């Protein structure tokens, strides 16, 4: 049994039932054999064991009162995973599926993602099993205020800086920041990112994850001597990441013909009407059916998979494990060239194996969707300097970061004998930077 097998067995034993966390850890460990042979100090200093154990796990009760005057109870989480490179940085997710295993998987992924950005930020994640869908603004506000009343004591611009994720957008960040400011009596803008533009937010932050994923995919196409121009692009999801992935892909000349949500997926042969999509999803908080009903020629499909659509480029931008092995096989059969993940761990291990066996270029989320947290770090820079950058400059910074991440993954994969393997390249490049920092700081 290798050290990697031993570490994984320990993770499973110490974290029973947390299947997403197990999956995320195994995916990274499976890539690290070559780096451990070359650098035995990582084994000798127990970096692997330390990296698989969060520095801090916070679980708390969140009581709040709904519009009918009934007391509701949710559970809140913050996993401050690794601070070797900087303050903990990672989003908050409000969704009924949230439990400790989800937050730990996201926090673990965040450590490597943040490392790849080259920015001085550690990894963390948080959230709650609260579902904001269908709740009034007043209910969301009261929940966020209760959530922050407990969490505030663990945050700070030099300690832990949350952002948004599924279920947490500008509205929720505003309520959370307002309560933090009220409790602490400090206007500490750098304690949360994804803020409104009039009170410390950054241009491009809303677009960053989707834009970054597409910029990464375009760079992947360039390595094949092509680009996204004229390519068919399938996008899953109907939230912030999907919307702005569609926007950037269209700007680069691609034909984006899909999006999805929990009710099904839309196929729009003429290409997604971005203005209508934003109206339905961002303004009206509507569903896929609302778009299909108002767009001539668009079809709502409720009994299939968005991955059934023949496409050149697939951008899974919804949630974890949304792209299983059979869907991956369908994509390969239909001639897909590139897969770049806009969500966190959306492809199952079986799906990844299908893509690898077929020789299809596949980029994991920790590399391809790092644009969101990278731009959050740029927001932190602007807050620290009391500055505000224009859209063009910030997008240029984002584009350079995504290009650097892509090239770092490719170069690392080649260095360790696996040319073109974005998974191995991303995992080793992210791991080495964090591991070296941890060794430099001693046993802490």
C-alpha positions as CSV (number, residue, x, y, z in Angstrom):
1,X,0.0,0.0,0.0
2,X,1.4,3.4,-1.0
3,X,1.4,6.5,1.2
4,X,-1.3,7.9,-1.1
5,X,-3.5,4.9,-0.4
6,X,-2.9,5.2,3.3
7,X,-3.8,8.9,3.4
8,X,-7.0,8.3,1.5
9,X,-8.1,5.4,3.7
10,X,-7.5,7.7,6.7
11,X,-9.6,10.4,5.2
12,X,-12.5,8.0,4.5
13,X,-12.3,6.6,8.0
14,X,-12.1,10.0,9.8
15,X,-14.9,11.6,7.7
16,X,-17.6,8.9,7.3
17,X,-20.4,9.6,4.9
18,X,-18.8,12.7,3.3
19,X,-18.7,11.2,-0.2
20,X,-18.1,14.5,-2.0
21,X,-15.1,15.2,0.2
22,X,-13.8,11.7,-0.4
23,X,-14.1,12.2,-4.1
24,X,-12.3,15.5,-4.1
25,X,-9.4,14.2,-2.0
26,X,-9.0,11.1,-4.2
27,X,-9.0,13.1,-7.4
28,X,-6.0,15.2,-6.1
29,X,-4.1,12.3,-4.5
30,X,-4.4,10.2,-7.7
31,X,-2.2,12.9,-9.4
32,X,0.5,13.3,-6.8
33,X,2.6,10.1,-7.3
34,X,5.1,11.7,-9.6
35,X,5.7,14.7,-7.4
36,X,6.2,12.6,-4.2
37,X,8.9,10.5,-6.0
38,X,10.7,13.6,-7.0
39,X,10.2,15.5,-3.7
40,X,10.3,13.0,-0.7
41,X,10.2,15.9,1.8
42,X,6.5,16.1,1.2
43,X,6.1,12.6,2.7
44,X,8.6,13.1,5.4
45,X,6.9,16.3,6.7
46,X,3.4,14.7,6.6
47,X,2.2,17.5,4.3
48,X,-0.4,15.2,2.7
49,X,-2.0,14.3,6.1
50,X,-2.0,17.9,7.2
51,X,-3.5,19.1,3.9
52,X,-6.4,16.7,4.1
53,X,-7.4,17.9,7.6
54,X,-9.0,21.4,7.7
55,X,-7.4,23.9,10.1
56,X,-10.8,24.7,11.6
57,X,-14.4,23.6,11.1
58,X,-17.2,25.8,12.5
59,X,-20.8,24.6,12.7
60,X,-23.6,26.7,14.2
61,X,-27.3,27.1,14.6
62,X,-29.1,29.8,12.6
63,X,-32.5,30.8,14.0
64,X,-34.7,33.3,12.2
65,X,-38.3,34.3,11.9
66,X,-40.3,33.9,8.6
67,X,-43.0,36.2,7.3
68,X,-45.7,34.2,9.1
69,X,-43.9,34.8,12.5
70,X,-42.7,31.2,12.7
71,X,-39.2,30.5,14.0
72,X,-37.1,28.5,11.6
73,X,-33.8,26.8,12.3
74,X,-31.0,26.2,9.8
75,X,-27.5,25.0,10.2
76,X,-24.5,27.2,9.3
77,X,-21.0,26.1,8.3
78,X,-17.6,27.6,7.8
79,X,-14.6,25.4,7.1
80,X,-11.4,27.4,7.3
81,X,-9.3,24.9,5.4
82,X,-5.8,26.1,4.8
83,X,-4.1,29.5,5.4
84,X,-0.6,28.7,4.2
85,X,-0.8,31.2,1.4
86,X,-3.0,33.9,2.9
87,X,-6.3,34.5,4.7
88,X,-9.0,31.9,4.1
89,X,-10.9,32.8,0.9
90,X,-14.0,31.1,-0.5
91,X,-17.7,31.4,-1.0
92,X,-20.8,30.9,1.0
93,X,-23.4,28.5,-0.4
94,X,-27.1,28.6,0.6
95,X,-28.8,25.5,-0.7
96,X,-30.8,22.6,0.9
97,X,-28.1,20.1,-0.1
98,X,-25.5,21.8,2.0
99,X,-23.9,19.7,4.8
100,X,-20.4,19.4,6.3
101,X,-19.2,17.0,3.5
102,X,-20.2,19.5,0.8
103,X,-18.4,22.4,2.5
104,X,-15.3,20.3,3.1
105,X,-15.1,19.2,-0.5
106,X,-15.5,22.8,-1.7
107,X,-12.9,24.1,0.8
108,X,-10.4,21.4,-0.2
109,X,-10.8,22.3,-3.9
110,X,-10.6,26.0,-3.0
111,X,-7.1,25.5,-1.5
112,X,-5.6,24.4,-4.8
113,X,-7.7,26.7,-6.9
114,X,-6.6,29.7,-5.0
115,X,-3.0,28.5,-5.2
116,X,-3.2,28.4,-9.0
117,X,-4.3,32.0,-9.2
118,X,-1.0,33.1,-7.9
119,X,-2.7,35.4,-5.4
120,X,-1.9,35.5,-1.7
121,X,-5.1,33.7,-0.5
122,X,-5.7,30.5,1.4
123,X,-8.8,28.3,1.0
124,X,-12.0,28.0,2.8
125,X,-15.8,27.6,2.2
126,X,-19.0,28.0,4.1
127,X,-22.8,28.1,3.8
128,X,-26.1,26.8,5.1
129,X,-28.9,24.4,4.2
130,X,-31.1,27.5,4.0
131,X,-32.9,27.8,0.6
132,X,-33.4,31.4,-0.5
133,X,-35.6,30.3,-3.5
134,X,-39.1,31.5,-3.0
135,X,-38.3,33.5,0.2
136,X,-39.1,37.2,0.5
137,X,-36.4,39.8,0.7
138,X,-37.3,40.2,4.4
139,X,-36.9,36.5,5.1
140,X,-33.5,36.4,3.3
141,X,-32.4,39.5,5.2
142,X,-33.4,38.1,8.6
143,X,-31.6,34.8,7.8
144,X,-28.5,36.5,6.7
145,X,-28.4,38.7,9.8
146,X,-28.7,35.7,12.0
147,X,-26.1,33.8,10.0
148,X,-23.6,36.7,10.3
149,X,-24.3,37.2,14.0
150,X,-22.5,34.0,14.7
151,X,-20.0,34.0,11.8
152,X,-18.7,37.5,12.2
153,X,-16.3,36.6,15.1
154,X,-14.4,34.2,12.7
155,X,-14.0,36.7,9.9
156,X,-11.6,39.6,9.0
157,X,-9.7,40.9,6.0
158,X,-6.5,39.3,7.4
159,X,-8.3,36.1,8.7
160,X,-11.2,34.9,6.5
161,X,-12.9,36.6,3.6
162,X,-16.1,34.9,2.3
163,X,-17.8,35.6,-1.0
164,X,-20.9,34.3,-2.8
165,X,-21.6,30.9,-4.3
166,X,-24.9,29.1,-5.2
167,X,-27.8,30.9,-3.5
168,X,-25.6,33.8,-2.4
169,X,-25.5,36.8,-4.8
170,X,-25.3,40.6,-4.4
171,X,-28.5,40.7,-2.3
172,X,-27.2,38.2,0.3
173,X,-23.7,39.7,0.4
174,X,-25.3,43.1,1.1
175,X,-27.3,41.8,4.0
176,X,-24.3,39.9,5.4
177,X,-22.0,42.9,5.2
178,X,-24.6,45.2,6.7
179,X,-24.9,43.0,9.8
180,X,-21.1,42.6,10.0
181,X,-20.7,46.4,10.0
182,X,-23.4,46.8,12.5
183,X,-21.9,44.3,15.0
184,X,-18.3,45.3,14.7
185,X,-18.7,49.0,14.2
186,X,-16.1,48.8,11.4
187,X,-16.4,49.5,7.7
188,X,-14.1,46.7,6.8
189,X,-14.8,46.5,3.1
190,X,-12.2,43.7,2.6
191,X,-14.0,41.2,4.8
192,X,-16.5,40.2,2.1
193,X,-16.2,40.2,-1.7
194,X,-18.9,40.3,-4.3
195,X,-20.1,43.6,-2.8
196,X,-22.2,46.2,-4.7
197,X,-20.2,48.5,-7.0
198,X,-21.3,51.6,-5.0
199,X,-19.9,50.3,-1.7
200,X,-16.6,48.6,-2.3
201,X,-17.3,46.0,-5.0
202,X,-15.3,45.4,-8.1
203,X,-16.2,45.6,-11.7
204,X,-16.0,42.2,-13.5
205,X,-16.6,40.3,-10.3
206,X,-20.1,39.4,-11.4
207,X,-18.9,38.1,-14.7
208,X,-15.6,36.7,-13.6
209,X,-16.2,33.0,-13.1
210,X,-18.1,32.6,-16.3
211,X,-15.8,34.8,-18.3
212,X,-12.7,33.1,-16.8
213,X,-14.0,29.6,-17.7
214,X,-14.6,30.7,-21.3
215,X,-11.2,32.4,-21.5
216,X,-9.6,29.1,-20.3
217,X,-11.6,27.1,-22.8
218,X,-10.5,29.5,-25.6
219,X,-6.9,29.0,-24.5
220,X,-7.4,25.2,-24.7
221,X,-8.7,25.6,-28.2
222,X,-5.7,27.7,-29.1
223,X,-3.4,24.9,-28.2
224,X,-5.2,22.9,-30.9
225,X,-4.6,25.7,-33.4
226,X,-8.2,26.9,-33.2
227,X,-10.4,29.2,-31.1
228,X,-14.0,29.4,-29.9
229,X,-15.1,31.4,-32.9
230,X,-17.7,29.4,-34.8
231,X,-17.8,26.6,-32.3
232,X,-21.0,25.1,-30.8
233,X,-21.0,25.5,-27.0
234,X,-23.2,23.7,-24.6
235,X,-23.6,25.4,-21.2
236,X,-25.3,23.8,-18.2
237,X,-26.7,25.8,-15.3
238,X,-28.8,29.0,-15.3
239,X,-27.1,31.0,-12.6
240,X,-24.4,33.6,-12.6
241,X,-21.6,31.4,-13.9
242,X,-23.7,30.0,-16.8
243,X,-25.1,33.4,-17.8
244,X,-21.7,35.1,-18.1
245,X,-20.1,32.1,-19.7
246,X,-22.7,32.4,-22.4
247,X,-22.0,36.1,-22.7
248,X,-18.2,35.8,-23.1
249,X,-18.5,32.8,-25.5
250,X,-20.9,34.8,-27.7
251,X,-18.4,37.8,-27.6
252,X,-15.8,35.4,-28.9
253,X,-18.0,34.3,-31.8
254,X,-19.3,31.0,-30.4
255,X,-22.8,29.7,-30.8
256,X,-24.3,29.0,-27.3
257,X,-27.5,27.1,-27.6
258,X,-28.3,25.9,-24.1
259,X,-28.7,26.5,-20.4
260,X,-30.5,24.5,-17.7
261,X,-31.9,24.6,-14.2
262,X,-33.5,22.0,-11.9
263,X,-36.7,22.0,-14.1
264,X,-34.9,20.9,-17.3
265,X,-32.8,22.4,-20.1
266,X,-33.4,24.8,-22.9
267,X,-32.2,24.2,-26.4
268,X,-32.2,27.3,-28.6
269,X,-31.0,26.4,-32.1
270,X,-30.6,30.1,-33.1
271,X,-28.4,30.8,-30.0
272,X,-29.4,32.0,-26.5
273,X,-31.0,35.4,-26.4
274,X,-28.8,36.8,-23.6
275,X,-31.0,39.8,-22.8
276,X,-34.0,37.6,-22.3
277,X,-32.0,35.1,-20.3
278,X,-30.8,37.9,-18.0
279,X,-34.3,39.3,-17.6
280,X,-35.7,35.9,-16.7
281,X,-33.0,34.8,-14.4
282,X,-31.5,38.0,-12.9
283,X,-34.5,40.3,-12.7
284,X,-37.5,38.0,-12.4
285,X,-35.7,35.0,-10.7
286,X,-37.6,32.8,-13.2
287,X,-37.2,29.3,-14.5
288,X,-36.1,27.7,-17.8
289,X,-39.7,27.4,-18.9
290,X,-40.2,31.2,-18.6
291,X,-37.4,31.7,-21.2
292,X,-38.7,28.9,-23.5
293,X,-42.3,30.3,-23.4
294,X,-41.1,33.8,-24.6
295,X,-38.4,32.8,-27.1
296,X,-39.6,31.6,-30.5
297,X,-38.0,28.3,-31.5
298,X,-36.6,27.6,-28.1
299,X,-37.4,24.1,-26.6
300,X,-37.7,23.2,-23.0
301,X,-36.6,19.5,-22.4
302,X,-37.6,18.0,-19.1
303,X,-36.8,14.3,-19.6
304,X,-33.2,14.3,-21.0
305,X,-29.8,15.7,-20.4
306,X,-28.3,18.9,-21.7
307,X,-25.3,16.8,-22.6
308,X,-27.3,15.0,-25.3
309,X,-26.9,18.1,-27.5
310,X,-24.1,17.6,-30.1
311,X,-21.5,20.2,-29.4
312,X,-17.8,21.2,-29.8
313,X,-17.3,22.6,-26.3
314,X,-19.0,21.7,-23.1
315,X,-19.0,24.0,-20.1
316,X,-20.7,22.4,-17.1
317,X,-21.6,25.4,-14.9
318,X,-24.3,24.0,-12.6
319,X,-23.2,21.9,-9.6
320,X,-21.1,18.9,-8.5
321,X,-21.4,15.5,-10.3
322,X,-23.8,16.8,-12.9
323,X,-21.8,15.2,-15.8
324,X,-21.7,11.4,-15.2
325,X,-20.0,8.7,-17.3
326,X,-22.9,8.0,-19.7
327,X,-23.3,11.7,-20.5
328,X,-19.5,11.9,-21.0
329,X,-19.7,9.0,-23.5
330,X,-22.5,10.8,-25.4
331,X,-20.5,14.0,-25.6
332,X,-17.5,12.0,-27.0
333,X,-19.7,10.2,-29.5
334,X,-21.0,13.5,-30.7
335,X,-17.5,14.9,-31.3
336,X,-16.9,17.2,-28.3
337,X,-13.4,18.7,-28.4
338,X,-13.0,20.6,-25.1
339,X,-14.5,20.4,-21.6
340,X,-13.9,23.2,-19.2
341,X,-15.6,23.2,-15.8
342,X,-17.3,26.3,-14.7
343,X,-18.8,24.6,-11.6
344,X,-16.9,22.8,-8.8
345,X,-16.3,19.1,-9.5
346,X,-19.2,18.8,-12.0
347,X,-17.8,15.7,-13.7
348,X,-17.9,12.4,-12.0
349,X,-14.7,10.2,-11.8
350,X,-16.3,7.9,-14.4
351,X,-16.9,10.9,-16.7
352,X,-13.3,12.1,-16.3
353,X,-12.0,8.6,-17.3
354,X,-14.2,8.6,-20.4
355,X,-12.7,12.0,-21.5
356,X,-9.2,10.8,-20.8
357,X,-9.6,7.6,-22.7
358,X,-11.0,9.4,-25.7
359,X,-8.1,12.0,-25.7
360,X,-10.6,14.9,-25.2
361,X,-9.1,18.0,-23.6
362,X,-10.6,18.2,-20.1
363,X,-9.9,21.0,-17.6
364,X,-11.0,20.6,-13.9
365,X,-12.8,23.4,-12.1
366,X,-9.9,24.2,-9.8
367,X,-8.2,25.6,-12.9
368,X,-10.9,26.6,-15.4
369,X,-13.3,28.4,-12.9
370,X,-10.6,30.1,-10.8
371,X,-11.5,33.5,-12.4
372,X,-14.1,34.1,-9.8
373,X,-11.9,33.9,-6.8
374,X,-9.0,35.6,-8.7
375,X,-11.3,38.6,-9.2
376,X,-12.4,38.5,-5.6
377,X,-8.7,38.8,-4.7
378,X,-8.5,41.8,-7.1
379,X,-11.5,43.3,-5.2
380,X,-9.5,42.8,-1.9
381,X,-6.6,44.7,-3.5
382,X,-8.8,47.6,-4.5
383,X,-10.4,47.7,-1.0
384,X,-6.9,47.6,0.7
385,X,-5.7,50.6,-1.4
386,X,-9.1,52.5,-1.3
387,X,-9.0,52.3,-5.1
388,X,-11.5,51.3,-7.9
389,X,-10.4,50.0,-11.3
390,X,-12.3,50.3,-14.5
391,X,-13.9,47.3,-16.3
392,X,-11.3,47.1,-19.1
393,X,-8.3,47.1,-16.7
394,X,-9.9,44.5,-14.4
395,X,-10.9,42.2,-17.2
396,X,-7.4,42.5,-18.6
397,X,-6.0,41.3,-15.2
398,X,-8.5,38.4,-15.2
399,X,-7.5,37.4,-18.8
400,X,-3.8,37.3,-17.8
401,X,-4.5,35.3,-14.7
402,X,-6.5,32.7,-16.7
403,X,-3.8,32.5,-19.3
404,X,-1.2,32.0,-16.6
405,X,-3.2,29.3,-14.9
406,X,-3.7,27.5,-18.2
407,X,0.0,27.7,-19.2
408,X,1.1,26.6,-15.7
409,X,-1.1,23.5,-15.9
410,X,0.3,22.6,-19.3
411,X,3.9,23.2,-18.3
412,X,3.6,21.2,-15.1
413,X,1.9,18.3,-16.8
414,X,4.8,18.2,-19.3
415,X,7.4,18.5,-16.5
416,X,5.9,15.4,-14.8
417,X,5.6,13.3,-17.9
418,X,1.9,13.7,-18.7
419,X,1.7,16.2,-21.6
420,X,-1.8,17.6,-22.1
421,X,-3.2,16.3,-18.8
422,X,-4.8,19.4,-17.2
423,X,-6.0,17.4,-14.2
424,X,-2.5,16.3,-13.2
425,X,-1.0,19.7,-14.1
426,X,-3.5,21.6,-12.0
427,X,-3.3,19.3,-9.0
428,X,0.5,19.2,-8.9
429,X,1.0,23.0,-9.6
430,X,-1.6,23.9,-6.9
431,X,-0.2,21.3,-4.4
432,X,3.5,22.2,-4.7
433,X,3.0,25.9,-3.9
434,X,0.9,25.2,-0.8
435,X,3.1,22.3,0.4
436,X,6.3,24.4,0.1
437,X,4.6,27.2,2.2
438,X,3.5,24.7,4.8
439,X,7.0,23.2,5.2
440,X,8.5,26.7,5.4
441,X,6.3,27.5,8.4
442,X,7.1,24.4,10.4
443,X,4.6,22.0,12.0
444,X,1.5,24.2,12.5
